[in-house]
GROMACS .gro file of C-alpha atoms in nm:
model
   64
    1UNK     CA    1   1.729  -0.218   1.005
    2UNK     CA    2   1.777  -0.594   1.010
    3UNK     CA    3   2.143  -0.624   0.923
    4UNK     CA    4   2.440  -0.395   0.862
    5UNK     CA    5   2.692  -0.565   0.634
    6UNK     CA    6   3.070  -0.571   0.668
    7UNK     CA    7   3.088  -0.319   0.380
    8UNK     CA    8   2.865  -0.075   0.573
    9UNK     CA    9   2.548  -0.111   0.367
   10UNK     CA   10   2.231  -0.243   0.528
   11UNK     CA   11   1.908  -0.430   0.468
   12UNK     CA   12   1.573  -0.371   0.626
   13UNK     CA   13   1.211  -0.472   0.584
   14UNK     CA   14   0.901  -0.277   0.484
   15UNK     CA   15   0.581  -0.320   0.683
   16UNK     CA   16   0.464  -0.566   0.415
   17UNK     CA   17   0.782  -0.777   0.448
   18UNK     CA   18   0.958  -0.659   0.129
   19UNK     CA   19   1.334  -0.626   0.166
   20UNK     CA   20   1.502  -0.284   0.129
   21UNK     CA   21   1.867  -0.206   0.051
   22UNK     CA   22   2.036   0.095   0.213
   23UNK     CA   23   2.375   0.200   0.079
   24UNK     CA   24   2.666   0.271   0.311
   25UNK     CA   25   2.647   0.649   0.260
   26UNK     CA   26   2.294   0.655   0.401
   27UNK     CA   27   2.387   0.416   0.684
   28UNK     CA   28   2.688   0.631   0.780
   29UNK     CA   29   2.515   0.968   0.746
   30UNK     CA   30   2.211   0.861   0.948
   31UNK     CA   31   2.421   0.654   1.192
   32UNK     CA   32   2.189   0.359   1.143
   33UNK     CA   33   2.231   0.045   1.350
   34UNK     CA   34   2.067  -0.295   1.354
   35UNK     CA   35   1.727  -0.272   1.518
   36UNK     CA   36   1.664   0.092   1.421
   37UNK     CA   37   1.319   0.179   1.286
   38UNK     CA   38   1.299   0.457   1.030
   39UNK     CA   39   1.097   0.603   0.746
   40UNK     CA   40   1.241   0.586   0.397
   41UNK     CA   41   1.173   0.712   0.048
   42UNK     CA   42   1.200   0.403  -0.170
   43UNK     CA   43   1.263   0.341  -0.538
   44UNK     CA   44   1.241   0.012  -0.719
   45UNK     CA   45   1.575  -0.162  -0.697
   46UNK     CA   46   1.788  -0.223  -1.006
   47UNK     CA   47   1.640  -0.488  -1.233
   48UNK     CA   48   1.909  -0.750  -1.167
   49UNK     CA   49   1.850  -0.730  -0.789
   50UNK     CA   50   1.474  -0.671  -0.779
   51UNK     CA   51   1.370  -1.037  -0.743
   52UNK     CA   52   1.542  -1.067  -0.403
   53UNK     CA   53   1.546  -0.706  -0.282
   54UNK     CA   54   1.263  -0.514  -0.451
   55UNK     CA   55   1.342  -0.172  -0.302
   56UNK     CA   56   1.632   0.064  -0.234
   57UNK     CA   57   1.619   0.357   0.002
   58UNK     CA   58   1.716   0.697  -0.135
   59UNK     CA   59   1.629   0.904   0.174
   60UNK     CA   60   1.589   0.802   0.537
   61UNK     CA   61   1.456   0.981   0.842
   62UNK     CA   62   1.428   0.853   1.199
   63UNK     CA   63   1.091   0.777   1.356
   64UNK     CA   64   1.013   0.921   1.696
   0.00000   0.00000   0.00000
């Protein structure tokens, strides 16, 4: 997790450098913080946002 926004959503990076959006429900439920490393099930982001943030997380689990 690179940044948690003021609204509670977050952005992270894939191994290949692509940006990922995480909504505030996922951030809250998983208690994610900046610097956390996790695994995520990704879907293509909505078309109007895909050029900047290609992916959105729909499920997240911590890595051990």
